[in-house]
Amino acid sequence: MWRGAVGRLLRGGGAGSPRAASGLAGAQLRRRLESELEDIRGAGTWKSERIIASRQGPHLRLEGGGAGILNFCANNYLGLSSHPEVIRASVEALEKFGAGLSSVRFICGTQSIHKDLEEKIARFHQREDAILYASCFDANAGIFEALLTPEDAVLSDELNHASIIDGIRLCKANKYRYKHMDMQDLEAKLQDAQKHRLRLVATDGAFSMDGDIAPLREICQLAQKYDALVFIDECHATGFLGPNGRGTDELLGVMDKVTIVNSTLGKALGGAAGGYTTGPKPLIDLLRQRSRPYLFSNSLPPAVVGCASKALDLLMESNAIAQSMAAKTQRFRSKMTAAGFTISGKDHPICPVMLGDARLAAVMAEDMLNRGIYVIGFSYPVVPKGKARIRVQISAVHSDEDIDRCVDAFTEVGRKHGALP
Ligand code: PLP
């Protein structure tokens, strides 16, 4: 067997040379893929990736020369991705607990640090228990199918994140989609869903394309009226929204009314990777038994657990970092508005600069980079037609000077391209 494999390797041109699929099927596949890729390019929706040659942070070096680039497009809301204590905790966990578990949790993949982190997450969110996943995408993929049956119903905001949409697709519950943050429509759908055994309203706490915050008070009131449960995805809220950074439910005073919280460790909480569900203990117990992305995927690596654990410690000690981010957000939003731009959302570090025209958003983002400011333009189909924008994300580690430089560059570029008079 080995001799055959070595022979094939040699015939293929030696180790490291790429293998093309051979035969008619291989050629057909290649033609089909190339034509699909061409369609993506033709539609103008090709996503290219810039290569960063430094740590994640407010100041970046890009491969190919760009140094001293000001970064305004990471979800590094609190600047913890490169925080010295977070990095140290990660290195310590790596040395003490090894590179990885080579196992899923229930076989031999649970270490004391995984249990400690789950306990810490539950305490942070003031919930009974928590369960870790490799990502929040997995947490969202795993919860609906495990929890809901064909007897139940799920009511989902139409602009929910792709991972919630995919998670809901995987479950067999009856599906209702209500108009974005439209409480009249949610109420009508809840009335319709009374015939089902259990109703779960699912919403992003904060929506990442618009920086707008779900009306959780109203959602919880409706949930109470129609005997429903509330699920929130807090990826763009955990660590910094609310007086103590607990999230949208804390900000809106409904921590005791939201039953299930899913969130990520890959944004404000150190930015490495990982996700979780936190909520009632029997739900978490059930997820450990039934949730497929949890059962059939490797445990989080110790270094990643170490990062998130330290990030939570820092946030539980003080809310100073979150407050500093809020002040920077306020500075950016008010200066941009004074300059004549329309910024969507309110008080959130996601600050979409609304431009309308897709081409304008693309050329302005490119011109911003020419001035050393890294921001990204979004257009259809990522956002609705005619609502193209440049999304700016503020971090606690931006200085006031960084923010002012960004506003000045926007003003210059906006005038040049006719977005400002
Ligand atoms: N939910 C929301 C609202 C997100 O923005 C994201 C990431 O972009 C996810 C879930 C997925 O999180 P993760 O990166 O941990 O898979």
PDB file of N, CA and C and ligand atoms in Angstrom, residues 75 134-138 140 161 163-164 204 206 208 233 235-236 263-267 273-275, ligand 1:
ATOM      1  N   ASN A  75     -13.579  43.102  14.322  1.00  0.00           N
ATOM      2  CA  ASN A  75     -14.548  43.004  15.429  1.00  0.00           C
ATOM      3  C   ASN A  75     -13.810  43.008  16.775  1.00  0.00           C
ATOM      4  N   ALA A 134     -16.801  25.132  18.952  1.00  0.00           N
ATOM      5  CA  ALA A 134     -15.638  25.599  18.199  1.00  0.00           C
ATOM      6  C   ALA A 134     -15.860  26.996  17.629  1.00  0.00           C
ATOM      7  N   SER A 135     -17.130  27.397  17.506  1.00  0.00           N
ATOM      8  CA  SER A 135     -17.442  28.736  16.979  1.00  0.00           C
ATOM      9  C   SER A 135     -18.889  29.049  17.348  1.00  0.00           C
ATOM     10  N   CYS A 136     -19.261  30.318  17.210  1.00  0.00           N
ATOM     11  CA  CYS A 136     -20.688  30.630  17.411  1.00  0.00           C
ATOM     12  C   CYS A 136     -21.485  30.124  16.221  1.00  0.00           C
ATOM     13  N   PHE A 137     -20.836  30.033  15.060  1.00  0.00           N
ATOM     14  CA  PHE A 137     -21.542  29.437  13.916  1.00  0.00           C
ATOM     15  C   PHE A 137     -22.019  28.037  14.318  1.00  0.00           C
ATOM     16  N   ASP A 138     -21.143  27.287  14.979  1.00  0.00           N
ATOM     17  CA  ASP A 138     -21.519  25.939  15.437  1.00  0.00           C
ATOM     18  C   ASP A 138     -22.589  25.995  16.526  1.00  0.00           C
ATOM     19  N   ASN A 140     -24.879  28.167  16.859  1.00  0.00           N
ATOM     20  CA  ASN A 140     -26.155  28.435  16.188  1.00  0.00           C
ATOM     21  C   ASN A 140     -26.612  27.237  15.354  1.00  0.00           C
ATOM     22  N   HIS A 161     -28.340  36.770  11.391  1.00  0.00           N
ATOM     23  CA  HIS A 161     -27.069  36.308  10.827  1.00  0.00           C
ATOM     24  C   HIS A 161     -27.235  34.965  10.106  1.00  0.00           C
ATOM     25  N   SER A 163     -25.684  32.297  10.217  1.00  0.00           N
ATOM     26  CA  SER A 163     -25.553  31.082  11.028  1.00  0.00           C
ATOM     27  C   SER A 163     -26.853  30.752  11.768  1.00  0.00           C
ATOM     28  N   ILE A 164     -27.642  31.769  12.104  1.00  0.00           N
ATOM     29  CA  ILE A 164     -28.955  31.514  12.722  1.00  0.00           C
ATOM     30  C   ILE A 164     -29.875  30.934  11.643  1.00  0.00           C
ATOM     31  N   ASP A 204     -30.773  38.447  16.437  1.00  0.00           N
ATOM     32  CA  ASP A 204     -29.477  39.026  16.791  1.00  0.00           C
ATOM     33  C   ASP A 204     -29.739  40.091  17.854  1.00  0.00           C
ATOM     34  N   ALA A 206     -27.515  42.612  18.415  1.00  0.00           N
ATOM     35  CA  ALA A 206     -27.111  43.769  17.609  1.00  0.00           C
ATOM     36  C   ALA A 206     -26.832  43.249  16.209  1.00  0.00           C
ATOM     37  N   SER A 208     -25.137  43.187  12.619  1.00  0.00           N
ATOM     38  CA  SER A 208     -23.773  43.596  12.265  1.00  0.00           C
ATOM     39  C   SER A 208     -23.698  44.466  11.022  1.00  0.00           C
ATOM     40  N   ASP A 233     -28.579  36.210  19.757  1.00  0.00           N
ATOM     41  CA  ASP A 233     -27.190  36.021  19.339  1.00  0.00           C
ATOM     42  C   ASP A 233     -26.466  37.314  19.692  1.00  0.00           C
ATOM     43  N   CYS A 235     -23.136  38.086  19.454  1.00  0.00           N
ATOM     44  CA  CYS A 235     -21.771  38.204  18.927  1.00  0.00           C
ATOM     45  C   CYS A 235     -21.285  39.652  18.868  1.00  0.00           C
ATOM     46  N   HIS A 236     -22.204  40.577  18.545  1.00  0.00           N
ATOM     47  CA  HIS A 236     -21.780  41.985  18.430  1.00  0.00           C
ATOM     48  C   HIS A 236     -22.263  42.793  19.631  1.00  0.00           C
ATOM     49  N   SER A 263     -23.164  33.275  21.875  1.00  0.00           N
ATOM     50  CA  SER A 263     -22.210  34.338  21.551  1.00  0.00           C
ATOM     51  C   SER A 263     -20.879  33.742  21.133  1.00  0.00           C
ATOM     52  N   THR A 264     -19.946  34.645  20.823  1.00  0.00           N
ATOM     53  CA  THR A 264     -18.660  34.217  20.278  1.00  0.00           C
ATOM     54  C   THR A 264     -17.509  34.618  21.193  1.00  0.00           C
ATOM     55  N   LEU A 265     -16.454  33.843  21.136  1.00  0.00           N
ATOM     56  CA  LEU A 265     -15.204  34.223  21.789  1.00  0.00           C
ATOM     57  C   LEU A 265     -14.280  34.866  20.754  1.00  0.00           C
ATOM     58  N   GLY A 266     -14.744  34.942  19.519  1.00  0.00           N
ATOM     59  CA  GLY A 266     -13.898  35.366  18.402  1.00  0.00           C
ATOM     60  C   GLY A 266     -14.009  36.841  18.043  1.00  0.00           C
ATOM     61  N   LYS A 267     -14.659  37.630  18.880  1.00  0.00           N
ATOM     62  CA  LYS A 267     -14.741  39.064  18.565  1.00  0.00           C
ATOM     63  C   LYS A 267     -14.212  39.846  19.778  1.00  0.00           C
ATOM     64  N   ALA A 273     -11.125  32.403  18.840  1.00  0.00           N
ATOM     65  CA  ALA A 273     -12.149  31.583  18.180  1.00  0.00           C
ATOM     66  C   ALA A 273     -13.023  30.990  19.270  1.00  0.00           C
ATOM     67  N   GLY A 274     -14.108  30.364  18.854  1.00  0.00           N
ATOM     68  CA  GLY A 274     -14.954  29.672  19.816  1.00  0.00           C
ATOM     69  C   GLY A 274     -16.278  30.375  20.003  1.00  0.00           C
ATOM     70  N   GLY A 275     -17.248  29.595  20.438  1.00  0.00           N
ATOM     71  CA  GLY A 275     -18.567  30.155  20.702  1.00  0.00           C
ATOM     72  C   GLY A 275     -19.211  29.401  21.847  1.00  0.00           C
TER      73      GLY A 275
HETATM   74  N1  PLP B   1     -23.455  35.385  14.764  1.00  0.00           N
HETATM   75  C1  PLP B   1     -23.162  36.637  14.347  1.00  0.00           C
HETATM   76  C2  PLP B   1     -24.197  37.723  14.527  1.00  0.00           C
HETATM   77  C3  PLP B   1     -21.923  36.929  13.751  1.00  0.00           C
HETATM   78  O1  PLP B   1     -21.637  38.156  13.322  1.00  0.00           O
HETATM   79  C4  PLP B   1     -20.984  35.867  13.616  1.00  0.00           C
HETATM   80  C5  PLP B   1     -19.667  36.099  12.972  1.00  0.00           C
HETATM   81  O2  PLP B   1     -19.486  36.799  12.037  1.00  0.00           O
HETATM   82  C6  PLP B   1     -21.328  34.597  14.059  1.00  0.00           C
HETATM   83  C7  PLP B   1     -22.563  34.387  14.630  1.00  0.00           C
HETATM   84  C8  PLP B   1     -20.363  33.463  13.959  1.00  0.00           C
HETATM   85  O3  PLP B   1     -19.405  33.606  14.973  1.00  0.00           O
HETATM   86  P1  PLP B   1     -18.066  32.741  14.933  1.00  0.00           P
HETATM   87  O4  PLP B   1     -17.070  33.563  14.195  1.00  0.00           O
HETATM   88  O5  PLP B   1     -17.730  32.514  16.369  1.00  0.00           O
HETATM   89  O6  PLP B   1     -18.409  31.480  14.219  1.00  0.00           O
END
